[in-house]
Amino acid sequence: MYKILTLPGDGIGPEVVQVAAQVLKHVAKTFHLVFETEEALIGGASIDQYGKPLVDEVIQKAKQADAVLLGAVGGPKWENLSHHLKPEAGLLGIREALGLYANLRPAMVYDSLVDASSLKKEIVSGTNILVVRELTGGIYFGKPKGIQKNEDGTERGFNTEVYSTPEIERIAQKAFQLARKRKRQVCSVDKSNVLESSVLWRQVVTQVAKRFPDVQLSHMYVDNCAMQLIRQPKQFDVIVTSNLFGDILSDEAAMLTGSIGMLPSASMGERLALYEPVHGSAPDIAGQDKANPLATILSCAMMLKYSFDLLDVSISVENAVKKVLEDGFRTQDLSHDGSCQMVGCREMGRLVCERIN
Ligand code: IPM
Ligand code: MG
C-alpha cells in the first residue's frame, strides 16, 4: 500500500490533479495495487482558508506520505500580497521543508507531436533531455535578501546567489547517477566566466565526475546553453544546473516538446519526493475543463518509477500517453490539424485510462 498526499492548489491544479488521481485509481485496479490518497491545501487555496500559503500540518502530512502529488499554485487573486505570503512561497516552503534538492524535468519530444513545436521538425525530432535542477539553494534561498531604503530615499532590492560544496556535490552526484540510466552524458551549465558561485560549481562538478568515469562531462555557459537548446537540442542528454538557471532552461526545453502542458517533474530529497507538472496554474483557462492533464499524469508515472519502484507500471502509463497522442487526441494547448480530435481535460484522462493495460 502506498500513501499519496495530493495538493491540488490553484487555477487548473485541482482539475489536472483530479484527472491524475482518476488515472492512479485505474492503475491500482489494473495492477492490483492500493493507493491511499489524502488531499490538503497549498498556495492560494491555503491562503483563503488559513491566511498563509503553507501550514505546518500539511508539511507533517507530506512527511508521513510515501509521495506527494502537487497541481499548481498562484493566480491574480493573490498577486498583491507581500512576498512571503504569496502562493509561490508555499511551493518554495514545501520544497525546503522536505529537503527536495533535486528537480528532475524530462523534456521528451513525442513523434506524434513533432509538428506541435514552434521549431522545425528536423530540429526537435528525437529530442530527449533531462534537466536536473538544483531546487533548495542558489538565489532562490540565499541570504542576505530584501528591499532596503538608501539614504537618498531610493531603494535597493537584493538577493544572493550562493552554493556550498555539499550542495553542489549532491546534485552533481544525482545527475551522474541518472545519466548512467540514459546516454551517459552530463552537461553542467553555469556562468563561471562571471559568477564566483559558478566557479565553485564547475570545480565541484568536475571533482564528482571523477567518481563516474563512464559518464562524459561537458560544461557550458548558460547563455550559450539557452541558444544551443533551440539550435541543436539533440546534443543534450542530462543537463545539471542551478536553481535559477534550471527554472529558465526547463521552460525553454518545454517548448521543444510542443507545449509546457506535456512536462512532468519530480522533486526529490533523500527520502521524500514531490511530483508536479512544470506548467503553472493557468488562471485564464481554470475551471473550464480545457487544461492538458498529461504533464500531471506523466508526473504520476515518475512517482510510480522513482518513489514506488514500479517500473513496469510506470512504463505502461507512459505508453498510454504516447498511444493517446498517436491516436490523434489533443487538448487545446497542442497544435492540431484536421486529423486530430480536440478533447477536454477529463476526457483526455479517460482516454489514457482506456489505454493502460
Ligand atoms: C517552477 C515555477 C516556480 C519556480 C515558481 C512558481 C515559484 O516557476 O516550478 O518552475 O520558480 O520554481
Ligand atoms: Mg518555472
Short mmCIF file of C-alpha atoms and ligand atoms in Angstrom, two decimals:
data_model
loop_
_atom_site.label_atom_id
_atom_site.label_comp_id
_atom_site.label_asym_id
_atom_site.label_seq_id
_atom_site.Cartn_x
_atom_site.Cartn_y
_atom_site.Cartn_z
CA MET A 1 0.00 0.00 0.00
CA TYR A 2 1.24 3.48 -0.88
CA LYS A 3 0.14 6.70 0.81
CA ILE A 4 -0.15 9.68 -1.54
CA LEU A 5 -0.80 13.24 -0.37
CA THR A 6 -2.41 15.35 -3.09
CA LEU A 7 -2.05 19.15 -3.05
CA PRO A 8 -4.25 20.40 -5.91
CA GLY A 9 -3.51 24.09 -5.25
CA ASP A 10 -4.89 26.79 -7.54
CA GLY A 11 -6.11 27.51 -11.07
CA ILE A 12 -6.05 24.37 -13.21
CA GLY A 13 -4.25 22.50 -10.39
CA PRO A 14 -7.42 20.89 -8.99
CA GLU A 15 -8.60 19.77 -12.46
CA VAL A 16 -5.36 18.12 -13.50
CA VAL A 17 -4.83 16.50 -10.10
CA GLN A 18 -8.36 15.12 -10.10
CA VAL A 19 -7.82 13.56 -13.51
CA ALA A 20 -4.41 12.19 -12.49
CA ALA A 21 -5.95 10.72 -9.33
CA GLN A 22 -8.51 9.02 -11.56
CA VAL A 23 -5.68 7.54 -13.62
CA LEU A 24 -3.97 6.32 -10.42
CA LYS A 25 -7.22 4.67 -9.36
CA HIS A 26 -7.35 2.92 -12.68
CA VAL A 27 -3.70 1.86 -12.35
CA ALA A 28 -4.40 0.46 -8.88
CA LYS A 29 -7.29 -1.62 -10.18
CA THR A 30 -5.38 -2.86 -13.24
CA PHE A 31 -2.20 -3.84 -11.40
CA HIS A 32 -3.74 -4.85 -8.05
CA LEU A 33 -2.15 -2.05 -6.06
CA VAL A 34 -3.52 0.04 -3.23
CA PHE A 35 -3.06 3.81 -3.27
CA GLU A 36 -4.43 5.63 -0.26
CA THR A 37 -4.84 9.29 -1.14
CA GLU A 38 -5.40 12.25 1.11
CA GLU A 39 -5.91 15.85 -0.01
CA ALA A 40 -4.60 19.05 1.58
CA LEU A 41 -4.29 22.75 0.76
CA ILE A 42 -1.38 24.74 -0.59
CA GLY A 43 -0.89 28.13 -2.28
CA GLY A 44 -3.85 30.45 -2.74
CA ALA A 45 -6.29 27.78 -1.60
CA SER A 46 -4.42 27.61 1.72
CA ILE A 47 -4.27 31.42 1.97
CA ASP A 48 -8.04 31.62 1.63
CA GLN A 49 -8.53 29.01 4.34
CA TYR A 50 -5.68 29.65 6.82
CA GLY A 51 -4.26 33.04 5.85
CA LYS A 52 -0.93 31.57 4.73
CA PRO A 53 0.22 29.52 1.73
CA LEU A 54 1.52 26.50 3.67
CA VAL A 55 0.66 25.37 7.20
CA ASP A 56 2.78 23.06 9.39
CA GLU A 57 0.11 20.40 9.45
CA VAL A 58 0.44 19.97 5.68
CA ILE A 59 4.22 19.67 5.95
CA GLN A 60 3.71 16.93 8.57
CA LYS A 61 1.26 15.11 6.33
CA ALA A 62 3.69 15.33 3.43
CA LYS A 63 6.47 13.87 5.59
CA GLN A 64 4.27 10.93 6.50
CA ALA A 65 3.22 10.18 2.93
CA ASP A 66 5.10 7.91 0.53
CA ALA A 67 4.80 10.57 -2.17
CA VAL A 68 3.21 13.95 -2.78
CA LEU A 69 1.35 15.00 -5.93
CA LEU A 70 1.00 18.74 -6.48
CA GLY A 71 -1.08 20.63 -9.08
CA ALA A 72 -0.09 24.28 -9.35
CA VAL A 73 -0.07 27.43 -7.22
CA GLY A 74 -0.73 31.10 -7.86
CA GLY A 75 -3.22 33.43 -9.51
CA PRO A 76 -4.18 37.08 -9.90
CA LYS A 77 -6.26 36.99 -6.72
CA TRP A 78 -3.13 36.72 -4.53
CA GLU A 79 -0.67 38.67 -6.67
CA ASN A 80 -0.55 41.75 -4.49
CA LEU A 81 0.14 40.01 -1.20
CA SER A 82 3.55 40.55 0.33
CA HIS A 83 6.22 38.18 -0.88
CA HIS A 84 6.30 35.60 1.93
CA LEU A 85 2.51 35.33 1.89
CA LYS A 86 2.14 34.69 -1.84
CA PRO A 87 1.06 31.23 -3.11
CA GLU A 88 4.55 30.71 -4.58
CA ALA A 89 6.01 30.93 -1.07
CA GLY A 90 4.02 27.79 -0.26
CA LEU A 91 5.69 25.88 -3.06
CA LEU A 92 9.17 27.12 -2.13
CA GLY A 93 8.33 26.36 1.51
CA ILE A 94 7.40 22.74 0.91
CA ARG A 95 10.46 22.17 -1.28
CA GLU A 96 12.65 23.50 1.53
CA ALA A 97 10.80 21.76 4.37
CA LEU A 98 11.01 18.36 2.66
CA GLY A 99 14.61 18.90 1.53
CA LEU A 100 13.74 18.34 -2.13
CA TYR A 101 17.05 19.41 -3.59
CA ALA A 102 16.90 17.62 -6.94
CA ASN A 103 14.30 18.62 -9.51
CA LEU A 104 14.08 16.29 -12.49
CA ARG A 105 12.41 17.76 -15.57
CA PRO A 106 12.45 15.48 -18.59
CA ALA A 107 11.71 17.14 -21.92
CA MET A 108 10.93 14.47 -24.44
CA VAL A 109 9.57 15.08 -27.91
CA TYR A 110 6.90 12.56 -28.88
CA ASP A 111 6.97 11.55 -32.54
CA SER A 112 3.29 12.35 -32.86
CA LEU A 113 3.92 15.89 -31.59
CA VAL A 114 6.93 16.89 -33.72
CA ASP A 115 4.74 19.35 -35.59
CA ALA A 116 3.44 20.89 -32.38
CA SER A 117 6.71 22.65 -31.58
CA SER A 118 7.34 26.15 -32.86
CA LEU A 119 10.72 24.86 -34.05
CA LYS A 120 11.36 22.89 -37.22
CA LYS A 121 10.57 19.20 -37.05
CA GLU A 122 14.14 18.15 -38.08
CA ILE A 123 15.50 20.12 -35.13
CA VAL A 124 13.23 18.79 -32.38
CA SER A 125 12.52 15.27 -33.56
CA GLY A 126 14.18 12.70 -31.29
CA THR A 127 14.96 15.19 -28.53
CA ASN A 128 15.15 13.60 -25.09
CA ILE A 129 16.64 15.84 -22.41
CA LEU A 130 16.62 15.53 -18.64
CA VAL A 131 17.09 18.84 -16.86
CA VAL A 132 18.35 18.24 -13.32
CA ARG A 133 17.72 21.50 -11.49
CA GLU A 134 19.09 22.23 -8.02
CA LEU A 135 15.98 23.16 -6.06
CA THR A 136 16.69 24.24 -2.49
CA GLY A 137 19.65 26.57 -2.87
CA GLY A 138 21.07 29.34 -5.00
CA ILE A 139 19.50 32.75 -5.40
CA TYR A 140 16.02 31.44 -4.51
CA PHE A 141 17.04 30.90 -0.90
CA GLY A 142 20.37 32.74 -0.49
CA LYS A 143 20.78 35.39 2.21
CA PRO A 144 21.02 38.33 2.55
CA LYS A 145 17.97 39.30 0.57
CA GLY A 146 15.47 42.09 0.78
CA ILE A 147 14.48 45.59 -0.23
CA GLN A 148 16.08 48.42 1.72
CA LYS A 149 15.92 52.18 1.75
CA ASN A 150 19.02 54.10 0.74
CA GLU A 151 19.95 57.35 2.46
CA ASP A 152 19.00 59.37 -0.60
CA GLY A 153 15.47 57.96 -0.44
CA THR A 154 15.91 55.49 -3.31
CA GLU A 155 15.66 51.78 -2.62
CA ARG A 156 17.78 48.72 -3.33
CA GLY A 157 16.50 45.19 -3.88
CA PHE A 158 18.99 42.36 -3.50
CA ASN A 159 19.33 38.57 -3.47
CA THR A 160 22.30 36.28 -3.01
CA GLU A 161 23.42 33.54 -5.35
CA VAL A 162 25.28 31.12 -3.07
CA TYR A 163 26.24 27.44 -3.28
CA SER A 164 28.25 25.35 -0.85
CA THR A 165 30.38 22.34 -1.77
CA PRO A 166 27.96 19.74 -0.31
CA GLU A 167 25.01 21.31 -2.12
CA ILE A 168 26.82 21.08 -5.46
CA GLU A 169 28.16 17.59 -4.73
CA ARG A 170 24.79 16.01 -4.05
CA ILE A 171 23.06 17.48 -7.12
CA ALA A 172 26.02 16.58 -9.34
CA GLN A 173 26.02 13.05 -7.99
CA LYS A 174 22.31 12.75 -8.69
CA ALA A 175 22.84 13.93 -12.28
CA PHE A 176 25.64 11.42 -12.89
CA GLN A 177 23.61 8.57 -11.41
CA LEU A 178 20.67 9.44 -13.65
CA ALA A 179 22.94 9.74 -16.69
CA ARG A 180 24.02 6.13 -16.12
CA LYS A 181 20.48 5.05 -16.93
CA ARG A 182 20.50 7.17 -20.12
CA LYS A 183 23.13 8.14 -22.68
CA ARG A 184 25.82 8.74 -20.04
CA GLN A 185 26.35 12.41 -20.91
CA VAL A 186 26.14 15.24 -18.41
CA CYS A 187 26.33 18.88 -19.41
CA SER A 188 26.86 21.15 -16.42
CA VAL A 189 25.53 24.64 -17.04
CA ASP A 190 26.91 27.68 -15.22
CA LYS A 191 28.08 31.27 -15.64
CA SER A 192 31.63 30.76 -14.40
CA ASN A 193 33.00 33.46 -16.68
CA VAL A 194 31.27 35.97 -14.39
CA LEU A 195 29.99 34.45 -11.13
CA GLU A 196 32.13 33.12 -8.26
CA SER A 197 29.39 30.70 -7.21
CA SER A 198 29.62 29.24 -10.72
CA VAL A 199 33.41 28.91 -10.49
CA LEU A 200 32.95 26.72 -7.42
CA TRP A 201 30.06 24.90 -9.11
CA ARG A 202 32.28 23.96 -12.05
CA GLN A 203 35.17 22.83 -9.80
CA VAL A 204 32.97 20.62 -7.63
CA VAL A 205 31.09 19.05 -10.56
CA THR A 206 34.46 18.26 -12.17
CA GLN A 207 35.59 16.56 -8.94
CA VAL A 208 32.40 14.50 -8.63
CA ALA A 209 32.76 13.42 -12.27
CA LYS A 210 35.94 11.53 -11.35
CA ARG A 211 33.80 9.02 -9.50
CA PHE A 212 31.82 8.42 -12.71
CA PRO A 213 34.48 7.70 -15.36
CA ASP A 214 31.86 6.01 -17.55
CA VAL A 215 29.87 9.27 -17.84
CA GLN A 216 31.02 12.02 -20.17
CA LEU A 217 31.02 15.50 -18.61
CA SER A 218 30.93 18.79 -20.50
CA HIS A 219 30.50 22.37 -19.29
CA MET A 220 28.53 25.15 -20.91
CA TYR A 221 27.78 28.77 -20.07
CA VAL A 222 24.10 29.36 -19.50
CA ASP A 223 23.70 31.93 -22.28
CA ASN A 224 25.21 29.52 -24.78
CA CYS A 225 23.02 26.72 -23.43
CA ALA A 226 19.90 28.82 -23.98
CA MET A 227 20.99 29.16 -27.59
CA GLN A 228 22.10 25.54 -28.09
CA LEU A 229 18.77 24.26 -26.76
CA ILE A 230 16.96 25.71 -29.72
CA ARG A 231 19.83 25.34 -32.19
CA GLN A 232 20.57 21.66 -31.69
CA PRO A 233 18.65 20.17 -28.76
CA LYS A 234 19.66 16.62 -29.61
CA GLN A 235 23.21 17.30 -28.40
CA PHE A 236 21.94 17.13 -24.80
CA ASP A 237 21.28 14.15 -22.57
CA VAL A 238 21.38 15.30 -18.93
CA ILE A 239 21.71 19.00 -18.07
CA VAL A 240 22.63 19.76 -14.46
CA THR A 241 22.33 23.34 -13.28
CA SER A 242 21.48 25.77 -10.50
CA ASN A 243 18.02 26.67 -9.24
CA LEU A 244 17.52 29.86 -11.28
CA PHE A 245 19.18 28.64 -14.48
CA GLY A 246 17.18 25.40 -14.23
CA ASP A 247 13.94 27.32 -13.82
CA ILE A 248 14.57 29.24 -17.02
CA LEU A 249 16.12 26.48 -19.14
CA SER A 250 13.39 23.97 -18.27
CA ASP A 251 10.70 26.32 -19.58
CA GLU A 252 12.73 26.72 -22.74
CA ALA A 253 13.19 22.96 -23.06
CA ALA A 254 9.45 22.53 -22.57
CA MET A 255 8.72 24.39 -25.76
CA LEU A 256 10.75 21.86 -27.74
CA THR A 257 8.05 19.35 -26.87
CA GLY A 258 5.24 21.48 -28.27
CA SER A 259 3.60 22.55 -25.02
CA ILE A 260 4.55 23.12 -21.42
CA GLY A 261 1.38 21.12 -20.77
CA MET A 262 3.40 18.00 -21.55
CA LEU A 263 6.19 18.37 -18.99
CA PRO A 264 6.21 16.36 -15.77
CA SER A 265 8.64 16.79 -12.90
CA ALA A 266 9.91 15.06 -9.80
CA SER A 267 11.41 16.93 -6.87
CA MET A 268 13.44 14.57 -4.77
CA GLY A 269 15.21 14.62 -1.44
CA GLU A 270 16.98 11.87 0.47
CA ARG A 271 13.75 10.07 1.26
CA LEU A 272 10.77 12.18 0.23
CA ALA A 273 9.61 13.21 -3.22
CA LEU A 274 7.03 15.53 -4.68
CA TYR A 275 5.67 15.24 -8.20
CA GLU A 276 4.19 18.12 -10.14
CA PRO A 277 3.59 19.30 -13.69
CA VAL A 278 6.03 22.02 -14.79
CA HIS A 279 3.20 24.26 -16.03
CA GLY A 280 1.64 26.81 -13.74
CA SER A 281 -1.90 27.45 -12.59
CA ALA A 282 -3.09 28.97 -15.93
CA PRO A 283 -5.89 31.04 -14.34
CA ASP A 284 -7.18 32.07 -17.79
CA ILE A 285 -8.46 28.55 -18.51
CA ALA A 286 -9.12 27.35 -14.95
CA GLY A 287 -12.40 25.58 -14.27
CA GLN A 288 -13.24 25.15 -17.95
CA ASP A 289 -12.10 21.55 -18.45
CA LYS A 290 -9.57 22.77 -21.04
CA ALA A 291 -6.28 22.00 -19.27
CA ASN A 292 -3.86 19.37 -20.51
CA PRO A 293 -3.65 16.69 -17.79
CA LEU A 294 -0.81 14.79 -19.47
CA ALA A 295 2.00 16.55 -17.56
CA THR A 296 0.36 15.55 -14.27
CA ILE A 297 -0.33 12.02 -15.47
CA LEU A 298 3.31 11.74 -16.56
CA SER A 299 4.32 13.09 -13.13
CA CYS A 300 2.40 10.15 -11.64
CA ALA A 301 4.38 7.85 -13.94
CA MET A 302 7.55 9.36 -12.45
CA MET A 303 6.13 8.71 -8.96
CA LEU A 304 5.48 5.07 -9.82
CA LYS A 305 9.06 4.73 -11.03
CA TYR A 306 11.07 6.75 -8.51
CA SER A 307 9.05 6.53 -5.29
CA PHE A 308 7.38 3.12 -5.63
CA ASP A 309 9.93 1.33 -7.79
CA LEU A 310 7.12 0.09 -10.07
CA LEU A 311 8.99 0.46 -13.34
CA ASP A 312 6.68 -1.68 -15.49
CA VAL A 313 3.59 0.09 -14.22
CA SER A 314 5.23 3.44 -14.86
CA ILE A 315 6.06 2.45 -18.42
CA SER A 316 2.51 1.34 -19.07
CA VAL A 317 1.26 4.80 -18.08
CA GLU A 318 3.85 6.46 -20.32
CA ASN A 319 2.87 4.18 -23.18
CA ALA A 320 -0.79 5.00 -22.70
CA VAL A 321 0.03 8.71 -23.03
CA LYS A 322 2.06 8.01 -26.15
CA LYS A 323 -0.79 5.96 -27.59
CA VAL A 324 -3.44 8.60 -26.88
CA LEU A 325 -1.35 11.12 -28.84
CA GLU A 326 -0.74 8.68 -31.67
CA ASP A 327 -4.48 8.09 -31.82
CA GLY A 328 -4.86 11.79 -32.58
CA PHE A 329 -6.36 13.16 -29.36
CA ARG A 330 -5.23 16.67 -28.37
CA THR A 331 -6.05 19.22 -25.70
CA GLN A 332 -6.28 22.82 -26.86
CA ASP A 333 -2.69 23.74 -25.93
CA LEU A 334 -1.34 21.28 -28.51
CA SER A 335 -1.41 22.32 -32.13
CA HIS A 336 -3.61 20.12 -34.24
CA ASP A 337 -4.75 19.59 -37.78
CA GLY A 338 -7.86 18.08 -39.33
CA SER A 339 -6.83 14.55 -38.41
CA CYS A 340 -6.78 15.32 -34.68
CA GLN A 341 -9.65 15.34 -32.26
CA MET A 342 -9.86 18.03 -29.61
CA VAL A 343 -10.79 16.83 -26.15
CA GLY A 344 -11.10 18.34 -22.69
CA CYS A 345 -9.14 17.58 -19.55
CA ARG A 346 -11.43 14.88 -18.14
CA GLU A 347 -11.92 13.15 -21.47
CA MET A 348 -8.16 13.07 -22.01
CA GLY A 349 -7.80 11.33 -18.65
CA ARG A 350 -10.44 8.78 -19.55
CA LEU A 351 -8.74 8.07 -22.89
CA VAL A 352 -5.43 7.48 -21.12
CA CYS A 353 -7.10 5.05 -18.67
CA GLU A 354 -8.59 3.15 -21.60
CA ARG A 355 -5.07 2.56 -22.90
CA ILE A 356 -3.48 1.33 -19.67
CA ASN A 357 -3.09 -2.42 -19.53
C1 IPM B 1 8.67 26.34 -11.33
C2 IPM B 1 7.97 27.63 -11.02
C3 IPM B 1 8.30 28.03 -9.59
C4 IPM B 1 9.79 28.28 -9.50
C5 IPM B 1 7.52 29.24 -9.04
C6 IPM B 1 6.02 29.06 -9.20
C7 IPM B 1 7.87 29.52 -7.62
O1 IPM B 1 8.31 28.61 -11.94
O2 IPM B 1 8.44 25.36 -10.60
O3 IPM B 1 9.43 26.30 -12.30
O4 IPM B 1 10.27 29.36 -9.83
O5 IPM B 1 10.50 27.35 -9.09
MG MG B 2 9.45 27.88 -13.60
#
